[in-house]
């Protein structure tokens, strides 16, 4: 078994992955679809946020993005060409239910129906995320995620989507990264909707978790064939030194980023130390909420990019480690993924884990029709090996997805940061698979060939 010369994986890493392991690529609606005004789509909080001066580094928005709304057949052909098992994508809530309640937009639902059927026709399993941050602006005007009614609007949305598509979705994720929506969206305000208030942020976090639990209950009936879960952005948090102050700061950060989400989902309670720290900013919790949040799920998705190193006195100097740093300024630290997966397995006994996003931004350019993104390829290969290590140490890993299929609108960084394994030239919308895409394809071909040799078409797996 030989991989392309650069970035080989050790043979035992390749052998670690179970036959059922799901390999994929991921995207999200606002970051790629464009067509912001097409076919009756409603406004999302990100449409509104992008118009605030200074909110987005390059002053851009997702109005056009990768024009995926029009170009989806070409994009799904790329997904099929890669040879992945699964494609993780999200639905734009305002595209299918423009006001977030009441009337549905059939043209929007038709788009996702074409997409799902297009995936199945190509032998790729659809992994749908219901909420990858693009809340209908009309709901924001009624208080957004800070308002308890939005919880029920989300459950209705989840049920409506399942009624239309639930028979064909391999997996449904309720939310992508509640910490980001709560903390970056409502505490630091650097993401939509741009609120800066810690008490609001914690109430938002609670409502996101509650709406997840209630939606899971509703989806058990509405989409009985789909696996259900949530996706969290988690990192191992380490203290910058052994000083008591740094240790305390790291414990609190771990509490806010990791335990604040993992404990309610898997133990039905918020961490006591964080509640105490929050004091009057702790969320309002009604009787029954915690049990609802802990509704049993089929999987937990983890998005991993880097570790966190925390000190009491100031910012951690990522560059001082000597490890490479991506274009986002994030330290490349694959060991952190193994450590994180082991810890999640040990502390919360999650039955099935996916890495739902992992990847890196680098400033790629097309040269004579090719993109030589060796650093990205190395990043991915090293993190795949880190997942293999976790498997060998007993962690029940179910899948791994690369972020992202395409270069896209990277939120507050605009189009300047490129995460794709396929390059997008925005003026022409031309797609060029990067060297990392060729590497992943070749890796999958070798990884999957024992599975498929002599077996009927992979399409069968699409509905399994
Ligand atoms: C994650 C997001 C995803 C993308 C990557 C780089 O936090 O889920 O949309 O922006 O980061």
PDB file of C-alpha atoms in Angstrom, residues 19 85 444-445 447-458:
ATOM      1  CA  UNK A  19     -14.554  -0.942   7.846  1.00  0.00           C
ATOM      2  CA  UNK A  85     -18.648   8.131   1.967  1.00  0.00           C
ATOM      3  CA  UNK A 444      -9.450   7.048   0.376  1.00  0.00           C
ATOM      4  CA  UNK A 445      -8.944   4.866  -2.669  1.00  0.00           C
ATOM      5  CA  UNK A 447      -8.190   2.996   2.505  1.00  0.00           C
ATOM      6  CA  UNK A 448     -11.506   1.919   1.039  1.00  0.00           C
ATOM      7  CA  UNK A 449     -10.454  -0.540  -1.616  1.00  0.00           C
ATOM      8  CA  UNK A 450     -10.387  -3.562   0.701  1.00  0.00           C
ATOM      9  CA  UNK A 451     -13.909  -2.625   1.711  1.00  0.00           C
ATOM     10  CA  UNK A 452     -15.305  -2.349  -1.768  1.00  0.00           C
ATOM     11  CA  UNK A 453     -13.327  -5.038  -3.564  1.00  0.00           C
ATOM     12  CA  UNK A 454     -15.863  -7.563  -4.744  1.00  0.00           C
ATOM     13  CA  UNK A 455     -18.685  -5.685  -3.020  1.00  0.00           C
ATOM     14  CA  UNK A 456     -21.590  -4.153  -4.897  1.00  0.00           C
ATOM     15  CA  UNK A 457     -21.586  -0.437  -5.612  1.00  0.00           C
ATOM     16  CA  UNK A 458     -20.909   1.907  -2.697  1.00  0.00           C
TER      17      UNK A 458
END
